Short mmCIF file of C-alpha atoms and ligand atoms in Angstrom, two decimals:
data_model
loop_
_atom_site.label_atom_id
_atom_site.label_comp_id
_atom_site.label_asym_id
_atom_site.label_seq_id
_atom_site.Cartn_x
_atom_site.Cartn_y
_atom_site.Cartn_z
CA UNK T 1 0.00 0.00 0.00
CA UNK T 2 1.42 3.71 -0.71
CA UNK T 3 2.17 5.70 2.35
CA UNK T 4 1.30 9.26 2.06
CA UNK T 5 2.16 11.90 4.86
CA UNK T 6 -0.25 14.93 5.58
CA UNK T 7 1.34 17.65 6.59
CA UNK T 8 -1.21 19.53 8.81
CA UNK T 9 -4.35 18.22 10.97
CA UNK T 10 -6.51 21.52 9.99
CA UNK T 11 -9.90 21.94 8.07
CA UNK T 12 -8.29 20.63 4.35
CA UNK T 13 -5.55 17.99 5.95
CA UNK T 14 -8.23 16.09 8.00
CA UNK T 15 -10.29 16.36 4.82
CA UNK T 16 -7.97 14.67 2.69
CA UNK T 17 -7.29 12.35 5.40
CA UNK T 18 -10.59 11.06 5.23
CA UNK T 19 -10.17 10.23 1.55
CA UNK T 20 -6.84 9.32 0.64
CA UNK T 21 -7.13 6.24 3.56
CA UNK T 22 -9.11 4.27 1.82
CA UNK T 23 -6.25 3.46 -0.75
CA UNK T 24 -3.18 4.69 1.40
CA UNK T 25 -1.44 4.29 4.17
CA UNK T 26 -1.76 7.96 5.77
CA UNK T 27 0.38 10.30 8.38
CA UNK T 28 -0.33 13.25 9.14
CA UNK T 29 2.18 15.69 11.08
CA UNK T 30 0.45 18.30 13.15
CA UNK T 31 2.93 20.67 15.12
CA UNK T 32 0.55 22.03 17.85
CA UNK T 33 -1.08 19.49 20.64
CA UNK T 34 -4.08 18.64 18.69
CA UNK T 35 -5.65 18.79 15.44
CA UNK T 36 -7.97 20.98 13.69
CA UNK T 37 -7.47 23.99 16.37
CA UNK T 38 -8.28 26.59 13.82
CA UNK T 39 -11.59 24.88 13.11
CA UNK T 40 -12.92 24.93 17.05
CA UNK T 41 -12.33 28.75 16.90
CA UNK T 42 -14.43 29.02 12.98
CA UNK T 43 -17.69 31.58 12.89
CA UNK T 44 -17.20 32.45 16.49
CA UNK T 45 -17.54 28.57 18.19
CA UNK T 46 -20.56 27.94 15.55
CA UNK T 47 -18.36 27.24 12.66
CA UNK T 48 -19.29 29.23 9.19
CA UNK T 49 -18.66 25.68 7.68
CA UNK T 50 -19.73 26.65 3.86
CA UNK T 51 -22.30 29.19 1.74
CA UNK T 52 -24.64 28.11 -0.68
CA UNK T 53 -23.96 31.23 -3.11
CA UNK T 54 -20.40 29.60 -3.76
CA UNK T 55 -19.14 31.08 -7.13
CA UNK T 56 -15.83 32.59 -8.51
CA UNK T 57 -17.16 36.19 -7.43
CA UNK T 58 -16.69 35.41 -3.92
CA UNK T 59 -13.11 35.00 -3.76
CA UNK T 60 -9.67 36.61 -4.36
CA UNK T 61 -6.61 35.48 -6.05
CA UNK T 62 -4.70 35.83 -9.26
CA UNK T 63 -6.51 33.38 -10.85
CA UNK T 64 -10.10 33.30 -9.00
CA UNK T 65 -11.67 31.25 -11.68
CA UNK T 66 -9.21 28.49 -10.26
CA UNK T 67 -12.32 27.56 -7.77
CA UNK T 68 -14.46 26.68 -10.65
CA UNK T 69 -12.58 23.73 -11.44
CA UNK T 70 -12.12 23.08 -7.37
CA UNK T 71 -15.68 23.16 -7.00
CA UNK T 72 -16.46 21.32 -10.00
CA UNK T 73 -14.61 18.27 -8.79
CA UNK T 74 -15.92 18.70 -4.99
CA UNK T 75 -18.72 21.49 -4.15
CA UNK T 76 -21.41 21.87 -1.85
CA UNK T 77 -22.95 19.00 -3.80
CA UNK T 78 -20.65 17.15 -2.13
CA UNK T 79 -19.12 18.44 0.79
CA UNK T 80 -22.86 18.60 2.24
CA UNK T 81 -23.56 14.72 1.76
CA UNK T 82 -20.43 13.87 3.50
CA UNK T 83 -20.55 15.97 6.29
CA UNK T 84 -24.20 14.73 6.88
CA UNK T 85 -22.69 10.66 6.35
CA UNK T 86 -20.34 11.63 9.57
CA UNK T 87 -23.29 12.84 11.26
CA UNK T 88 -22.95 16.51 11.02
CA UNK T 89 -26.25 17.85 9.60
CA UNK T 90 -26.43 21.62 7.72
CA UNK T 91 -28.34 24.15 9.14
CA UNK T 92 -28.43 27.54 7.08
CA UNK T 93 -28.68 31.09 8.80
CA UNK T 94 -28.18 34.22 6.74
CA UNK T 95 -26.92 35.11 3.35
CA UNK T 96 -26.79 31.51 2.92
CA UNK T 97 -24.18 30.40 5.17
CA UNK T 98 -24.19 27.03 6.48
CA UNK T 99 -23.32 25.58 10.24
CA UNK T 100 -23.27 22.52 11.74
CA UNK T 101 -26.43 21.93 12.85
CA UNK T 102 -25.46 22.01 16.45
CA UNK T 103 -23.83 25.24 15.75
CA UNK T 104 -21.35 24.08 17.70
CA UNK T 105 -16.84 24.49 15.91
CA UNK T 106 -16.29 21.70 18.19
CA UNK T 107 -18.23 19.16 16.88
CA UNK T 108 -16.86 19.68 13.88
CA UNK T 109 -13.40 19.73 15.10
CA UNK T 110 -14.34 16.30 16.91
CA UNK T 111 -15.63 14.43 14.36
CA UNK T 112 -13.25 15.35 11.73
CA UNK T 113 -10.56 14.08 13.47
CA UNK T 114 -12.40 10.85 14.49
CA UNK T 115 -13.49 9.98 11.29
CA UNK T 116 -9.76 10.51 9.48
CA UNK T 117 -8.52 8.34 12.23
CA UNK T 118 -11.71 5.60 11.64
CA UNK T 119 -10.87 5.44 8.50
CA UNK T 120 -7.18 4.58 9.38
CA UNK T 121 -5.32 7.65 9.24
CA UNK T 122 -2.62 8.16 11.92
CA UNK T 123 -1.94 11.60 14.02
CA UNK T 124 1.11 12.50 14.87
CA UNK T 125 0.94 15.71 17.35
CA UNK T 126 3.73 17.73 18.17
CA UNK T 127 5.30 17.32 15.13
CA UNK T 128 6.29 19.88 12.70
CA UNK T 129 7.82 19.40 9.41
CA UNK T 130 10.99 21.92 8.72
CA UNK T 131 11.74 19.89 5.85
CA UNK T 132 10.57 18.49 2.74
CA UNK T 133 13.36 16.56 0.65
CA UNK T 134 11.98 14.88 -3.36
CA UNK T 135 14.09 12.09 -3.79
CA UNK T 136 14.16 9.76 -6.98
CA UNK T 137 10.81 7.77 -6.15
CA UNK T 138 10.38 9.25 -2.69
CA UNK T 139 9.52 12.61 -0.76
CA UNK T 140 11.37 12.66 2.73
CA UNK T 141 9.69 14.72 5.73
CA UNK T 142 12.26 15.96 8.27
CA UNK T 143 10.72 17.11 11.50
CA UNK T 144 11.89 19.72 13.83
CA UNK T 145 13.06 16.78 16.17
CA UNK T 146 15.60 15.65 12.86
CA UNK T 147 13.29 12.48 12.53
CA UNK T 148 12.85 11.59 8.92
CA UNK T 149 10.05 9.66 7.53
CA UNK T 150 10.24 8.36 3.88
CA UNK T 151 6.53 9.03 1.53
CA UNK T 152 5.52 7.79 -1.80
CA UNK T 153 3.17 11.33 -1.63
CA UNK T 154 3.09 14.43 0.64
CA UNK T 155 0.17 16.61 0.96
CA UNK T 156 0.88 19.96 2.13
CA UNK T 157 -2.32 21.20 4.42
CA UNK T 158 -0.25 23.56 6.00
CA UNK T 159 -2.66 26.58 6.23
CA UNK T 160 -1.61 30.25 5.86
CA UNK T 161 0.37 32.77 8.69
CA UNK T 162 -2.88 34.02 9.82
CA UNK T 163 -4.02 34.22 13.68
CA UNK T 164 -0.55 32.91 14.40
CA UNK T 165 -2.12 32.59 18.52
CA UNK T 166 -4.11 29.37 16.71
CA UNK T 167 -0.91 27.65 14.78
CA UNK T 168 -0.91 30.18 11.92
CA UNK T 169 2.71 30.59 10.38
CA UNK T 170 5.10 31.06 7.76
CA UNK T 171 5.97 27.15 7.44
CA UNK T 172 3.83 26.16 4.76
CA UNK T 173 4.72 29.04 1.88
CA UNK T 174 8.32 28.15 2.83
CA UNK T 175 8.10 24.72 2.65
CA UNK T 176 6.50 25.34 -0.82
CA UNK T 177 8.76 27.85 -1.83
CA UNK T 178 11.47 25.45 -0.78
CA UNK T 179 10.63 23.43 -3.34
CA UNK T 180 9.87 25.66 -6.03
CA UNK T 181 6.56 27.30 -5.59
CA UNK T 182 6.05 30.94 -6.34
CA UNK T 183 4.20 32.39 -3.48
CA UNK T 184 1.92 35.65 -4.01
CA UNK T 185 2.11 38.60 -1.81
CA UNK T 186 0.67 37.58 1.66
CA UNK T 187 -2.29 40.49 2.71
CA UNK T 188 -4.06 40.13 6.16
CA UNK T 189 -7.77 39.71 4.80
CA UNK T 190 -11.48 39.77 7.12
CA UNK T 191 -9.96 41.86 9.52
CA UNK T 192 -10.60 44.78 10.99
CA UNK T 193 -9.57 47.90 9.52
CA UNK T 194 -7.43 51.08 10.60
CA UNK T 195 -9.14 53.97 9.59
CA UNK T 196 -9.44 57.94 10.45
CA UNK T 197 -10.47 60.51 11.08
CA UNK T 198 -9.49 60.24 14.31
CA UNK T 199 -12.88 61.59 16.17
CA UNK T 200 -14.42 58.20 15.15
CA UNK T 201 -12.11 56.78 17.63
CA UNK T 202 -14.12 57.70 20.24
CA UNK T 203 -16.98 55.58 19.20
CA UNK T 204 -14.29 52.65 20.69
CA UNK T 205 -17.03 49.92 21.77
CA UNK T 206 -20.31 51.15 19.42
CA UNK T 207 -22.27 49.18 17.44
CA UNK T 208 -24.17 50.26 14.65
CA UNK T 209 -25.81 48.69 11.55
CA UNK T 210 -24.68 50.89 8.61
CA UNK T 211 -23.52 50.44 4.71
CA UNK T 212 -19.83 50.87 4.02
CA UNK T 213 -18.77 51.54 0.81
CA UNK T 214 -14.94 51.44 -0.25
CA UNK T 215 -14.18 53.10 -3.55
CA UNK T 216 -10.83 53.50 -5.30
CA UNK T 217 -11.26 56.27 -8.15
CA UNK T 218 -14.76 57.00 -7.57
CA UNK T 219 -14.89 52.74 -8.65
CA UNK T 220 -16.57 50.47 -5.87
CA UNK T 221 -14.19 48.00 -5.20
CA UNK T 222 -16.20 46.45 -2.29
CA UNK T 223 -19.71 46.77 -0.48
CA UNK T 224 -21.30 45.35 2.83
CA UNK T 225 -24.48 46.53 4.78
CA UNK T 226 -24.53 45.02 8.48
CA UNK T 227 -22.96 45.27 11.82
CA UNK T 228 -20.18 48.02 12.12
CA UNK T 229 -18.15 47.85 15.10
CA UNK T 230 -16.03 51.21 16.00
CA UNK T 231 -13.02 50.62 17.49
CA UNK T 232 -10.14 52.95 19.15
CA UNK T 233 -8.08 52.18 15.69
CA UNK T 234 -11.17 52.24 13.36
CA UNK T 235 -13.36 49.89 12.08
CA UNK T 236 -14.57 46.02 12.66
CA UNK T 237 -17.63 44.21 12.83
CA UNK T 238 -18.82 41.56 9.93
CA UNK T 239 -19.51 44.54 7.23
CA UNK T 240 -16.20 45.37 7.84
CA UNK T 241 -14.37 42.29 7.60
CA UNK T 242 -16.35 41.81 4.49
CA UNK T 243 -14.93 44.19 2.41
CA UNK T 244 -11.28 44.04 4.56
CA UNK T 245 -9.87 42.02 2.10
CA UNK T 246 -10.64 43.72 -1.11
CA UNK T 247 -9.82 47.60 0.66
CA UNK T 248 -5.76 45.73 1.97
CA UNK T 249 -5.51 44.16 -1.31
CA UNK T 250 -6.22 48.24 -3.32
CA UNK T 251 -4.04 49.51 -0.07
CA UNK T 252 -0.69 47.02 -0.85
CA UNK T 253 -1.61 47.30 -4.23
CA UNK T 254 -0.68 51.44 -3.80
CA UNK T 255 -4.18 52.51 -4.18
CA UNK T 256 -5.82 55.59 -2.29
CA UNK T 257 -9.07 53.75 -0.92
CA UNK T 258 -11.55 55.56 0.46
CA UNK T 259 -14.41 54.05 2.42
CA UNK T 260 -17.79 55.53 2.83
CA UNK T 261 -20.36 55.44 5.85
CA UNK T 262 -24.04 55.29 5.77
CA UNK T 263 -24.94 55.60 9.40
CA UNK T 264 -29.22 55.11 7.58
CA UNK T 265 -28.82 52.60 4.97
CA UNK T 266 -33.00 52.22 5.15
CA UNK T 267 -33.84 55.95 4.45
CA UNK T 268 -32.97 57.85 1.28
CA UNK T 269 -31.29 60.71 1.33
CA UNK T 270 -35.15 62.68 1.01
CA UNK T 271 -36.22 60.80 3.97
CA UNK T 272 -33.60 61.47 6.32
CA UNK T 273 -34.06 65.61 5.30
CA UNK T 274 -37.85 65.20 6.49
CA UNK T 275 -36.51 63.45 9.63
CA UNK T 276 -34.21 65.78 10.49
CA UNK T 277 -36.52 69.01 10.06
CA UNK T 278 -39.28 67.59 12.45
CA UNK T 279 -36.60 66.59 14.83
CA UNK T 280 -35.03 69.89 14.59
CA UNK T 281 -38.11 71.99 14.79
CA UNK T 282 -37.74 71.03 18.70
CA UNK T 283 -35.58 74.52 18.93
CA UNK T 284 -34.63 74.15 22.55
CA UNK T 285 -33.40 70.76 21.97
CA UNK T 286 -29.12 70.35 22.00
CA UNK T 287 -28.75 68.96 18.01
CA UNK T 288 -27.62 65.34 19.28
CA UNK T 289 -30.12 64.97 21.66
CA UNK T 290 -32.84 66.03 19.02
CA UNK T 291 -31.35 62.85 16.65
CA UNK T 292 -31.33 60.63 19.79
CA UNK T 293 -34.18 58.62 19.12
CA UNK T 294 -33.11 57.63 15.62
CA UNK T 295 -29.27 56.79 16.01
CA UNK T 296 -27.47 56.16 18.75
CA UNK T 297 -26.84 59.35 20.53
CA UNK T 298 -23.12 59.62 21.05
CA UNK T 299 -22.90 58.73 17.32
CA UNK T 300 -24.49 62.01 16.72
CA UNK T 301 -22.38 63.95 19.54
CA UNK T 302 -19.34 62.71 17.27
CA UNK T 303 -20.27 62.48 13.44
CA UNK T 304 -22.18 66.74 13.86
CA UNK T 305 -18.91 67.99 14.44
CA UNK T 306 -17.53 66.81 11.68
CA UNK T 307 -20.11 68.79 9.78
CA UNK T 308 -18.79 71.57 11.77
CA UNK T 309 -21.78 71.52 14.10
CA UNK T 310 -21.57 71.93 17.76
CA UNK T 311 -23.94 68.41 19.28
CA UNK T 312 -24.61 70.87 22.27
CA UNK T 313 -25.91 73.59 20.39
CA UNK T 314 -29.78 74.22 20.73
CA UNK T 315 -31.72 73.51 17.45
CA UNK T 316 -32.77 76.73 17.09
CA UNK T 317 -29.32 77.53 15.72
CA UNK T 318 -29.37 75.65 13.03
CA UNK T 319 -30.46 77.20 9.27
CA UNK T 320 -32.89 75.28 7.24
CA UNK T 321 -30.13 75.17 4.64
CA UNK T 322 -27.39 73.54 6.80
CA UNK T 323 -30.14 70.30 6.45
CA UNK T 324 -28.60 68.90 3.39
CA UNK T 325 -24.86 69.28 4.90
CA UNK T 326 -25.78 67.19 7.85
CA UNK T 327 -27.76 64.41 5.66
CA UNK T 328 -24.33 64.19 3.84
CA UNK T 329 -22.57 63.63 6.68
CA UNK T 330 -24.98 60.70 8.08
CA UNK T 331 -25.03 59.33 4.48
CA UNK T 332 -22.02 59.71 3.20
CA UNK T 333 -19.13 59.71 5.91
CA UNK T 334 -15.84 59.75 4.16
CA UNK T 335 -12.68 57.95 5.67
CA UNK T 336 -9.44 56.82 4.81
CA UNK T 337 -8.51 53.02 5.80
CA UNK T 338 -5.05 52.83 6.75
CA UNK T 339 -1.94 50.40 6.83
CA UNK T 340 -3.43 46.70 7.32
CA UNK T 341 -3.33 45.37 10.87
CA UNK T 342 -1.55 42.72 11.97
CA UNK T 343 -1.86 39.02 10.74
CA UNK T 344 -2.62 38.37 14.19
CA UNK T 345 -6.08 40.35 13.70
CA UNK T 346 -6.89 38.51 10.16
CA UNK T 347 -8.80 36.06 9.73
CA UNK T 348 -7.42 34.63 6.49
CA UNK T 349 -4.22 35.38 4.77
CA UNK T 350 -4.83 36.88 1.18
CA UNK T 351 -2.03 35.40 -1.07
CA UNK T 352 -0.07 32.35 -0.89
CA UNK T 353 1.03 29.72 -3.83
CA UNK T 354 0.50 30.61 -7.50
CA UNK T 355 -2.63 28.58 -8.31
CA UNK T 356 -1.30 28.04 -12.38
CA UNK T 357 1.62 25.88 -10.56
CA UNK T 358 -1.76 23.67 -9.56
CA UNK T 359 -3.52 21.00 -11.24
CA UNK T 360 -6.49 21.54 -10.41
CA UNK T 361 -8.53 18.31 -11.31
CA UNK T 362 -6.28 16.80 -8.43
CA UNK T 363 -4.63 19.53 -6.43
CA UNK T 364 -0.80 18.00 -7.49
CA UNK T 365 1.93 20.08 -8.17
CA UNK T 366 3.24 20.67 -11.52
CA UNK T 367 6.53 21.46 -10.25
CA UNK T 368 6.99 18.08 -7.72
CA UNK T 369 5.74 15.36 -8.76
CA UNK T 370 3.48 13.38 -5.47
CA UNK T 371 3.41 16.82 -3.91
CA UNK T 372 -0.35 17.98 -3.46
CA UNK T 373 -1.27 21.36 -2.01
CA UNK T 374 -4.41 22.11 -0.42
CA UNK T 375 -6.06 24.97 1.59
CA UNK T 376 -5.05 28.43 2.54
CA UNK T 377 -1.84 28.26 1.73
CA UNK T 378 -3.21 28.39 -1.90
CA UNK T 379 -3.65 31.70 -3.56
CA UNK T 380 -7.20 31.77 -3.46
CA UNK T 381 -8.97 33.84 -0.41
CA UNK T 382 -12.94 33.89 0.20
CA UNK T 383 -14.55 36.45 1.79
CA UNK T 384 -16.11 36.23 4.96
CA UNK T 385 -19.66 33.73 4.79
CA UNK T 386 -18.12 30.13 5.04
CA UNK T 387 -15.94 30.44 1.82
CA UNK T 388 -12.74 29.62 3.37
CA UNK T 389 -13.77 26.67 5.20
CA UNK T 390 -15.56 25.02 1.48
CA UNK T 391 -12.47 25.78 -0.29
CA UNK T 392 -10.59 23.61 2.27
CA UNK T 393 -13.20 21.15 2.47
CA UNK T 394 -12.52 20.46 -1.38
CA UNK T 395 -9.40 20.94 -2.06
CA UNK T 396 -8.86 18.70 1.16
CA UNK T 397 -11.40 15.77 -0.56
CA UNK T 398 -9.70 16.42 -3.85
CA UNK T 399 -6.11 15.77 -2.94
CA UNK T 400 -7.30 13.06 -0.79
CA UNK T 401 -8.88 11.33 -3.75
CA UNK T 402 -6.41 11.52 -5.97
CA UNK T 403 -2.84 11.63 -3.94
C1 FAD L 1 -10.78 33.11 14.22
C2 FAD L 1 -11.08 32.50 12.87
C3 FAD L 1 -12.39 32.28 12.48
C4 FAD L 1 -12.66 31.74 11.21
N1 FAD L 1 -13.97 31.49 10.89
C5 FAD L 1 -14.24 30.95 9.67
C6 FAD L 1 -15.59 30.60 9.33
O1 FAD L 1 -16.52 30.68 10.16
N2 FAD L 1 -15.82 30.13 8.08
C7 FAD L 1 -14.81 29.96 7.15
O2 FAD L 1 -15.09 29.56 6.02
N3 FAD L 1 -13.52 30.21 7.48
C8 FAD L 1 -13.22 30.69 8.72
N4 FAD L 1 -11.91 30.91 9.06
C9 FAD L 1 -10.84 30.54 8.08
C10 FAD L 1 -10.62 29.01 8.12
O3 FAD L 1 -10.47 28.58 9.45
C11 FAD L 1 -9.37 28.64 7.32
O4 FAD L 1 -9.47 29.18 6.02
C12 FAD L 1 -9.20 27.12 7.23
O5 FAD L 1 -9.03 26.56 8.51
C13 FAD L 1 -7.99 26.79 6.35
O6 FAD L 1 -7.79 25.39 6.36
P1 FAD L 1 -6.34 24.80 6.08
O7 FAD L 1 -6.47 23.33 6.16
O8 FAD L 1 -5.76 25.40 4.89
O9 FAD L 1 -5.45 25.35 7.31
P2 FAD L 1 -5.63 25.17 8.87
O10 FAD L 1 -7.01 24.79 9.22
O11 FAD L 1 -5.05 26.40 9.47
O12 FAD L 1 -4.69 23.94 9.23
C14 FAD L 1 -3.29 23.96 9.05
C15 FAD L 1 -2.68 23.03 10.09
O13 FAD L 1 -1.31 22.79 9.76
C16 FAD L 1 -0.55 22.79 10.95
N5 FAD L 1 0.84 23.08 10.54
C17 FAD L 1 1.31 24.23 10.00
N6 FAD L 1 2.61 24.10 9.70
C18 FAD L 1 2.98 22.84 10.04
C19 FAD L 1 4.21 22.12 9.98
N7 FAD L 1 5.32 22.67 9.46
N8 FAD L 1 4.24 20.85 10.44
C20 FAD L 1 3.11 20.28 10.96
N9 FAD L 1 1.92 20.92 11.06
C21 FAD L 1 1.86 22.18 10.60
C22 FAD L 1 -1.21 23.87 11.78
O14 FAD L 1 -0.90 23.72 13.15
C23 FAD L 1 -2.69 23.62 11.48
O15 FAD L 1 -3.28 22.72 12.38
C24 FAD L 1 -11.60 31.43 10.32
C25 FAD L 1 -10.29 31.65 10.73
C26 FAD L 1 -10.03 32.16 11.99
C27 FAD L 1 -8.59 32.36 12.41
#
């Protein structure tokens, strides 16, 4: 029987685990103390674990159209059957993302691992692979320890440097690179976002559904409507981290992105006029206290004043005409996102190996023969809604099936 090593117990290793062992003898090599530790922390404990709007439009790379073929071979068509043969039912919530049905990461994480290891695959823990030798008919694995273990094929599951406090790291690209790989400039992607003007800071710990809009010569590059979360740096929240990745990749790109605000997403701009001059016809009213029961009120004591309007000022000294300045404001708040936080904040890592260096019918390399790459560490990124974890889940069964 063929002995193939996996190098990585995450979301795609454990995946390919499952497949490759019914015609292989399978290793995997996990580094931290147990597998699939990224998974348990996935959609906040509930695990995002796929989207049923999966298409080519959801996801980020040099070649995006790459996940055509991926999910051609192994899509939702299929992931969903298998996770429901391992007992792990879908349940769908919004936008069509999918969960577990017990919304619980760590059944996920649980099963996974039993069913790669039912199924005969063996875990190593607390092993890391430093090195990856090809020899004639043969790829050799050295671990950090200097123990070296002898493979007729080697996935790489490695995963990408993001969120480094859950395993994230460097390994994989240089692994890859080590043998050849081109690896794409790596971008911190769904994460939060610096951004001024400064006076926003002060909303550090507000909530507040709004539409953001990021633009790049008067161009939308990226939109979300949902959950905004200020923060003493800038922005987060899930519309944020939806269009994160899209506004880092304009940033490192050299782009001047601008984002834009809608604090009322629900009212046109004619609407929130006639709001504002009944709320304002209350003359002895301080302006944010007049807009209190509509927004949140020390939204308003921050965003007036950067229409040049004092929030403590009575109504009564504001001009009719002054109206369409404030709408603008509420509407159409302009800021500038700044240099990308820290992989530590990111979700995902944006980047990684050149997909065209990838066969994608079986997720070998067409650089090392028996060397099949999977996962993150590929140069494909989703956006936030469950895309990551599919693209794992297939290129995981794919290499599996054919390694
Ligand atoms: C906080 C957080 C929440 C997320 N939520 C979601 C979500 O809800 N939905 C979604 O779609 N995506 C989500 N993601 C992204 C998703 O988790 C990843 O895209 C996915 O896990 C990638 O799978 P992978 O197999 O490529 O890598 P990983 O799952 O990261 O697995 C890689 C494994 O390889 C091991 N490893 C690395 N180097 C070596 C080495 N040299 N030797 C041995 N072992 C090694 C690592 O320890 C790790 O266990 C989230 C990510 C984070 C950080």
């Amino acid at each position: 029987m063929r002995k193939i090593a996996i190098i990585g117990a995450g979301a795609s290793g454990l995946m390919a685990a499952c497949f490759a062992s019914s015609h292989a003898r399978v290793i995997i090599f996990e580094k931290q103390k147990m597998p699939g530790r990224k998974i348990l922390a996935t959609g906040n404990g509930r695990c995002n674990i796929s989207n049923r709007n999966l298409d080519a439009s959801r996801f980020y790379g040099k070649n995006p159209d790459f996940v055509n073929n991926v999910f051609g071979a192994f899509g939702l068509d299929k992931t969903e059957p298998f996770f429901s043969s391992i007992g792990i039912p879908f349940a769908e919530g919004k936008d069509g993302r999918l969960f577990p049905a017990s919304f619980q990461a760590s059944a996920v994480q649980k099963m996974l691992s039993f069913e790669a290891q039912k199924r005969g695959a063996e875990i190593m823990l607390h092993r890391r692979i430093d090195t990856i030798v090809p020899k004639k008919k043969a790829l050799v694995l050295i671990t950090a320890g200097r123990e070296y273990h002898h493979f007729d094929s080697v996935i790489l599951a490695a995963g990408s440097c993001a969120y480094p406090q859950l395993g994230g790291s460097d390994a994989g690209y240089a692994l890859a690179a080590s043998l050849g790989h081109t690896i794409a400039p790596l971008i911190p992607a769904i994460v939060p976002l610096n951004a001024t003007p400064k006076a926003l800071h002060r909303l550090e710990g507000i909530k507040w559904d709004c539409t953001l809009i990021a633009r790049y010569q008067h161009t939308t590059i990226a939109s979300s409507t949902g959950e905004v979360l200020f923060t003493k740096y800038g922005l987060s929240g899930p519309a944020t981290l939806e269009i994160s990745t899209a506004v880092n990749r304009a940033i490192i790109a050299g782009k001047e992105v601008e984002i834009f605000i809608d604090f009322f997403p629900a009212l046109t701009p004619d609407e929130l006029s006639a709001h504002f001059q009944t709320l304002f016809a209350e003359t002895s009213k301080p302006l944010a206290l007049c807009l209190a029961g509509i927004i949140k009120e020390r939204i308003a004591e921050i965003v007036l004043p950067l229409a040049g309007k004092d929030p403590f000022a009575f109504a009564g000294s504001l001009r009719t005409e002054e109206i369409p300045g404030l709408v603008k404001i509420f509407k159409h708040l302009r800021v500038i996102p700044g240099k990308p936080r820290p992989f530590s904040d990111a979700m995902v890592a944006s980047g990684g190996v050149y997909t065209d260096e990838i066969n994608p019918s079986t997720m070998e390399s067409r650089i090392v023969q028996g060397l099949f790459i999977t996962g993150e560490l590929l140069d494909i990124t989703g956006t936030s809604g469950g895309y990551n974890l599919q693209f794992a889940w297939s290129t995981g069964a794919i290499a599996g099936m054919n390694v």
